[in-house]
Amino acid sequence: MEFKSTALNQPIDMSADFEEVADQYFFPSHVTAFNPDEKTGTLMWKRHMRKPRLSFNQMDYPFTETPSWEFPEEYEESPTSEFKLTFLSDRTLRLRIHTRPRADRQAAVPSLMLNESVETLSLPWDCVSTEEQIVYSSSAGSVVIQRNPWKIILRDQTGRVLTETRHFSDCSSLLNANGLPFSFKRSTADLSNRIAASFLLRPDEKLFGTGESFTRLNKRGQKLNLFTTDALSAQTQKTYKPIPFFMSSEGYGMFVHTSTPLTFDFGATYDDTNTLYTGEEKLDLFLFIGTPKEILSEYTKVTGRSPLPPLWSFGLWMSRITYSSEHEVREVALKLQEHGIPCDVIHLDTGWFETDWRCNYEFSGERFDDPGVMLSDLKEMGYRVSLWQLPYFTPNNSLYDEILDKGYAIRTTDGRLPTEDAIVDFSNPEAVAWYQKQLASLLNLGVAAVKVDFGEAAPLNGIYASGQSGFHEHNLYPLRYNKAASEITKSVNDESIIWARSAWAGSQRYPIHWGGDAENTNSAMAASLRAGLSLGLSGFSFWSHDIGGFVNSSPEELYSRWLPFGMLTSHSRCHGAPPTEPWAYGEEFMSLFRKSANLKYTLIPYVYTQAKLSSESGYPMLRTLFFEFPEDAGSWLIEDQYMFGSDILVAPFFEAEQERNVYLPSGEWFDYQTGLRYEGGRWYRIAAGELPIIMLVRSGAVIPHAKPALSTAFQDWDDLDFVLFERDISTDEEYTASVFDPRDQSLYELIVTSSSIREVYKNKATSVVTREGWKVKARNSLV
């Protein structure tokens, strides 16, 4: 089936194809055979069609079972196909269903989306088989295969049903097409099959994830097209980073292992039915059982976790559209130091070539005297340099002919270019090697990171070196692109760092990603937070966004509120239409900018430690409240606050006001700026402190602080303060803390009292040593 949209590179609604009246629909009937040891069975499908029905001047198209009308008659009226279960852990199972009578016999190609070990994992679950059902169970839950009618039922460890597949017999509507059952359809256009995997939704069920989605945080009631697109916005349903994974408030998650376009209908069309429309003839579905933390940990075991980026990357990135000369770059560096503003990275965007936007991986000879010397000088000052580039090459680009002549560009079936540009085919190993050679020349010169911009427009009508069409390669393109840039950076600089915009499942292995071209509006600021939280719930530990917005010059008032929010994310970059530099706005703004940046640098020990812990567990640095407090019902309703790591709650100001409503989960909380104490489990009206943001710390938390410095390169890790947040501090009470020291890359486990810090040797809990250079401070020292 050829899927078309009204314009080039626009999202595809995979559900629309399931409205075709001429196509045939097949619903699961019953299990004809099953081997409990092999966990493999045969499933029979019943043939249906949509039949037009006129009733009281209205035309509808309900389903009706229909006989086949195929020649010769050896084709089955009710076809059978294989399905298989695999158990990867006590919380993770994999369901694979084929729609052809015989499974695809082609040799399996390793998936870029999965960890290498996934294909070899197969753990035993207890099995009980009866005439009615087969039940597999573990300590975390169970899965039931109902024989007739065929159903898959997922339960938790108490036996409560989390979700189940929707069968045709489950329909309770007057129109039996309401609530599409689990099914596949056969197209009359090309006889391709497409699967729609439908599952039960509970009345108050909430759904989260699907990548960097700018819409409401809870996706229940939404219909989302998972198709990488240059969104050109932070306020639409389009997304740079769709991820075919979500988690439910009911205690389960799902990952559809495919790179084809998908549409997730989360009860938008019919309230109690969640339908996952895929572009595949077979379904490869991972299901996870547990709390949000357990689900995300399991998902990132399957698709990979974010490695820890270098310490310097957590400092401020100073940028704009665009610095275009060595003089401008050096001037920015000097002014940052002159005004006492901490910073670690100066980013050169589209203007470091001879012609802006024309990426040829060469500094302009007219505007940059000696790039190598410039990079060396800046590093001595504490600054790394990041460079913009993209994988599209216009006909006027000096590399255009080389890319075409060597066969590195994506072509169509008739051998022409799909667009005017030469688009690098990252499924071609030779093209990847050529591309990495271009980046390596810059990295060897002293460049610290590469901005991996664009990547959302791999042509659908292209034929790729992988042998696949654009239908399978479009969404996979960002993952290949991220991988190519990240691996050469790791090879040359031994650091896991890129600055990428597009992504697909697995891209979290190549940090970091930022939120694209946000408008300079209150709504875009709020949508950016929702997008970052959604991406975090989709396996990405690290994320950033353009502080103040991207499209136009940021209004000072908006920029002032966006600043502390931007500093309290894992990575912080000022970027967009000029000016972005604080001295362009005046002394009052520059003072606020300096204080906001100093806050980030003061908290660098906490940030870096939380980054290390998040990287190891597959957790996001920016967390929804329910991720930390799943038992708190109110936490599931909040989309404009977040946890920054495990201990700091942040509530930005999305409008020009001095106070806002803040929900605090259960427990005691301390205002970081004012020292005021609050009892959790309720709402408060809280005023801003010195900075226009609200920060609260969990009672009992110990937050490591460093002295501010102009760069992380100059921070003194021998002189840290561990601030204890507690109402009544007893001299005998002991608290736990951790700090990840960048000097020896060691995670130190600490016991903190009101006056001392002791290091606990791993595996030797009784052995302690006093840390002489690190000091404890009481919470009220912040007042």
Short mmCIF file of N, CA, C and O in Angstrom, two decimals, residues 407-468:
data_model
loop_
_atom_site.label_atom_id
_atom_site.label_comp_id
_atom_site.label_asym_id
_atom_site.label_seq_id
_atom_site.Cartn_x
_atom_site.Cartn_y
_atom_site.Cartn_z
N GLY A 407 28.03 7.45 -4.63
CA GLY A 407 26.85 6.65 -4.27
C GLY A 407 26.45 6.76 -2.82
O GLY A 407 25.85 5.82 -2.27
N TYR A 408 26.73 7.89 -2.19
CA TYR A 408 26.41 8.07 -0.77
C TYR A 408 25.02 8.65 -0.54
O TYR A 408 24.57 8.72 0.60
N ALA A 409 24.36 9.09 -1.60
CA ALA A 409 23.06 9.75 -1.46
C ALA A 409 21.91 8.75 -1.64
O ALA A 409 22.03 7.76 -2.35
N ILE A 410 20.81 9.04 -1.00
CA ILE A 410 19.59 8.25 -1.17
C ILE A 410 19.04 8.52 -2.57
O ILE A 410 18.99 9.65 -3.04
N ARG A 411 18.62 7.45 -3.24
CA ARG A 411 18.03 7.56 -4.58
C ARG A 411 16.61 6.98 -4.55
O ARG A 411 16.20 6.32 -3.60
N THR A 412 15.89 7.20 -5.64
CA THR A 412 14.57 6.59 -5.81
C THR A 412 14.73 5.31 -6.64
O THR A 412 15.83 4.98 -7.10
N THR A 413 13.64 4.60 -6.86
CA THR A 413 13.71 3.36 -7.62
C THR A 413 14.18 3.58 -9.05
O THR A 413 14.77 2.69 -9.67
N ASP A 414 13.94 4.76 -9.60
CA ASP A 414 14.38 5.03 -10.97
C ASP A 414 15.74 5.73 -11.01
O ASP A 414 16.16 6.21 -12.07
N GLY A 415 16.41 5.81 -9.86
CA GLY A 415 17.78 6.30 -9.83
C GLY A 415 17.95 7.79 -9.67
O GLY A 415 19.08 8.29 -9.59
N ARG A 416 16.86 8.54 -9.59
CA ARG A 416 16.99 9.98 -9.41
C ARG A 416 17.05 10.34 -7.93
O ARG A 416 16.79 9.52 -7.06
N LEU A 417 17.38 11.62 -7.66
CA LEU A 417 17.33 12.10 -6.29
C LEU A 417 15.89 12.38 -5.90
O LEU A 417 15.12 12.94 -6.70
N PRO A 418 15.49 12.04 -4.67
CA PRO A 418 14.10 12.29 -4.25
C PRO A 418 13.77 13.78 -4.15
O PRO A 418 12.62 14.17 -4.30
N THR A 419 14.78 14.60 -3.84
CA THR A 419 14.58 16.04 -3.71
C THR A 419 15.74 16.74 -4.41
O THR A 419 16.59 16.10 -5.04
N GLU A 420 15.83 18.05 -4.27
CA GLU A 420 16.94 18.80 -4.85
C GLU A 420 18.26 18.46 -4.15
O GLU A 420 19.33 18.52 -4.77
N ASP A 421 18.20 18.13 -2.87
CA ASP A 421 19.41 17.91 -2.09
C ASP A 421 19.95 16.49 -2.27
O ASP A 421 19.21 15.56 -2.61
N ALA A 422 21.25 16.35 -2.01
CA ALA A 422 21.84 15.03 -1.82
C ALA A 422 21.74 14.71 -0.34
O ALA A 422 22.35 15.40 0.49
N ILE A 423 20.95 13.71 0.00
CA ILE A 423 20.71 13.33 1.39
C ILE A 423 21.55 12.10 1.70
O ILE A 423 21.42 11.06 1.05
N VAL A 424 22.43 12.21 2.68
CA VAL A 424 23.35 11.11 3.00
C VAL A 424 22.56 9.89 3.46
O VAL A 424 21.67 9.99 4.32
N ASP A 425 22.90 8.74 2.91
CA ASP A 425 22.26 7.48 3.26
C ASP A 425 23.06 6.81 4.37
O ASP A 425 24.07 6.16 4.13
N PHE A 426 22.58 6.95 5.61
CA PHE A 426 23.30 6.39 6.76
C PHE A 426 23.11 4.88 6.90
O PHE A 426 23.68 4.28 7.80
N SER A 427 22.34 4.28 6.00
CA SER A 427 22.28 2.82 5.99
C SER A 427 23.40 2.23 5.13
O SER A 427 23.56 1.01 5.06
N ASN A 428 24.16 3.10 4.49
CA ASN A 428 25.30 2.72 3.66
C ASN A 428 26.58 2.85 4.49
O ASN A 428 26.98 3.96 4.83
N PRO A 429 27.25 1.76 4.83
CA PRO A 429 28.46 1.85 5.66
C PRO A 429 29.54 2.74 5.06
O PRO A 429 30.26 3.43 5.80
N GLU A 430 29.66 2.77 3.74
CA GLU A 430 30.66 3.63 3.12
C GLU A 430 30.30 5.10 3.28
O GLU A 430 31.18 5.94 3.48
N ALA A 431 29.02 5.41 3.20
CA ALA A 431 28.58 6.78 3.41
C ALA A 431 28.82 7.21 4.86
O ALA A 431 29.21 8.35 5.13
N VAL A 432 28.58 6.30 5.80
CA VAL A 432 28.84 6.59 7.21
C VAL A 432 30.32 6.87 7.43
O VAL A 432 30.69 7.83 8.12
N ALA A 433 31.18 6.05 6.84
CA ALA A 433 32.63 6.25 6.99
C ALA A 433 33.06 7.60 6.41
O ALA A 433 33.88 8.31 7.01
N TRP A 434 32.49 7.96 5.25
CA TRP A 434 32.80 9.27 4.65
C TRP A 434 32.34 10.40 5.55
O TRP A 434 33.10 11.36 5.79
N TYR A 435 31.12 10.29 6.07
CA TYR A 435 30.57 11.32 6.96
C TYR A 435 31.41 11.45 8.23
O TYR A 435 31.76 12.56 8.66
N GLN A 436 31.76 10.32 8.83
CA GLN A 436 32.55 10.36 10.06
C GLN A 436 33.94 10.95 9.82
O GLN A 436 34.51 11.59 10.71
N LYS A 437 34.46 10.77 8.63
CA LYS A 437 35.77 11.37 8.29
C LYS A 437 35.66 12.89 8.30
O LYS A 437 36.59 13.58 8.75
N GLN A 438 34.54 13.43 7.82
CA GLN A 438 34.36 14.88 7.84
C GLN A 438 34.32 15.40 9.29
O GLN A 438 34.96 16.40 9.61
N LEU A 439 33.58 14.69 10.14
CA LEU A 439 33.49 15.12 11.54
C LEU A 439 34.82 14.94 12.25
O LEU A 439 35.22 15.78 13.07
N ALA A 440 35.53 13.86 11.95
CA ALA A 440 36.79 13.58 12.62
C ALA A 440 37.82 14.69 12.39
O ALA A 440 38.60 15.03 13.29
N SER A 441 37.80 15.27 11.20
CA SER A 441 38.75 16.35 10.92
C SER A 441 38.51 17.54 11.84
O SER A 441 39.46 18.23 12.26
N LEU A 442 37.25 17.79 12.18
CA LEU A 442 36.91 18.89 13.09
C LEU A 442 37.20 18.52 14.54
O LEU A 442 37.71 19.33 15.31
N LEU A 443 36.86 17.30 14.92
CA LEU A 443 37.10 16.85 16.29
C LEU A 443 38.60 16.81 16.58
O LEU A 443 39.04 17.18 17.67
N ASN A 444 39.38 16.37 15.62
CA ASN A 444 40.83 16.35 15.80
C ASN A 444 41.42 17.76 15.87
O ASN A 444 42.48 17.96 16.47
N LEU A 445 40.72 18.71 15.28
CA LEU A 445 41.16 20.10 15.34
C LEU A 445 40.95 20.70 16.73
O LEU A 445 41.60 21.69 17.10
N GLY A 446 40.03 20.10 17.50
CA GLY A 446 39.74 20.60 18.84
C GLY A 446 38.29 20.86 19.12
O GLY A 446 37.93 21.31 20.22
N VAL A 447 37.41 20.61 18.15
CA VAL A 447 35.97 20.77 18.37
C VAL A 447 35.51 19.72 19.39
O VAL A 447 35.93 18.57 19.34
N ALA A 448 34.63 20.14 20.31
CA ALA A 448 34.22 19.24 21.40
C ALA A 448 32.95 18.47 21.09
O ALA A 448 32.77 17.35 21.57
N ALA A 449 32.05 19.07 20.30
CA ALA A 449 30.77 18.41 20.04
C ALA A 449 30.21 18.90 18.72
O ALA A 449 30.54 20.00 18.25
N VAL A 450 29.34 18.09 18.15
CA VAL A 450 28.71 18.41 16.87
C VAL A 450 27.20 18.47 17.07
O VAL A 450 26.62 17.61 17.73
N LYS A 451 26.60 19.52 16.53
CA LYS A 451 25.15 19.63 16.55
C LYS A 451 24.58 18.80 15.40
O LYS A 451 24.84 19.07 14.23
N VAL A 452 23.82 17.78 15.76
CA VAL A 452 23.26 16.84 14.79
C VAL A 452 21.85 17.33 14.44
O VAL A 452 20.86 16.82 14.93
N ASP A 453 21.81 18.35 13.60
CA ASP A 453 20.55 19.03 13.30
C ASP A 453 19.80 18.30 12.18
O ASP A 453 20.38 17.56 11.39
N PHE A 454 18.49 18.53 12.13
CA PHE A 454 17.60 17.95 11.13
C PHE A 454 17.61 16.41 11.23
O PHE A 454 17.75 15.88 12.31
N GLY A 455 17.41 15.71 10.13
CA GLY A 455 17.33 14.26 10.15
C GLY A 455 15.91 13.72 10.12
O GLY A 455 15.71 12.51 10.15
N GLU A 456 14.92 14.62 10.03
CA GLU A 456 13.52 14.17 10.08
C GLU A 456 12.92 13.94 8.69
O GLU A 456 11.75 13.57 8.58
N ALA A 457 13.70 14.17 7.62
CA ALA A 457 13.10 14.21 6.28
C ALA A 457 13.64 13.13 5.35
O ALA A 457 13.70 13.33 4.15
N ALA A 458 14.01 11.98 5.88
CA ALA A 458 14.42 10.89 5.00
C ALA A 458 13.26 10.55 4.07
O ALA A 458 12.15 10.27 4.53
N PRO A 459 13.48 10.56 2.76
CA PRO A 459 12.36 10.46 1.81
C PRO A 459 11.68 9.10 1.83
O PRO A 459 12.33 8.05 1.81
N LEU A 460 10.36 9.12 1.84
CA LEU A 460 9.58 7.88 1.80
C LEU A 460 9.76 7.15 0.48
O LEU A 460 9.69 5.92 0.43
N ASN A 461 9.98 7.90 -0.59
CA ASN A 461 10.11 7.27 -1.91
C ASN A 461 11.56 6.89 -2.22
O ASN A 461 11.89 6.57 -3.36
N GLY A 462 12.42 6.90 -1.21
CA GLY A 462 13.80 6.52 -1.42
C GLY A 462 14.00 5.01 -1.32
O GLY A 462 13.24 4.30 -0.67
N ILE A 463 15.05 4.55 -1.99
CA ILE A 463 15.53 3.18 -1.84
C ILE A 463 16.89 3.28 -1.17
O ILE A 463 17.78 3.98 -1.67
N TYR A 464 17.07 2.57 -0.08
CA TYR A 464 18.24 2.74 0.77
C TYR A 464 19.21 1.57 0.60
O TYR A 464 18.83 0.48 0.17
N ALA A 465 20.46 1.81 0.97
CA ALA A 465 21.48 0.77 0.85
C ALA A 465 21.14 -0.45 1.68
O ALA A 465 21.60 -1.55 1.39
N SER A 466 20.32 -0.28 2.70
CA SER A 466 19.89 -1.40 3.54
C SER A 466 19.01 -2.37 2.77
O SER A 466 18.76 -3.49 3.23
N GLY A 467 18.51 -1.94 1.62
CA GLY A 467 17.56 -2.74 0.85
C GLY A 467 16.12 -2.43 1.18
O GLY A 467 15.20 -2.96 0.56
N GLN A 468 15.91 -1.54 2.15
CA GLN A 468 14.55 -1.18 2.55
C GLN A 468 14.11 0.12 1.89
O GLN A 468 14.93 0.95 1.50
#
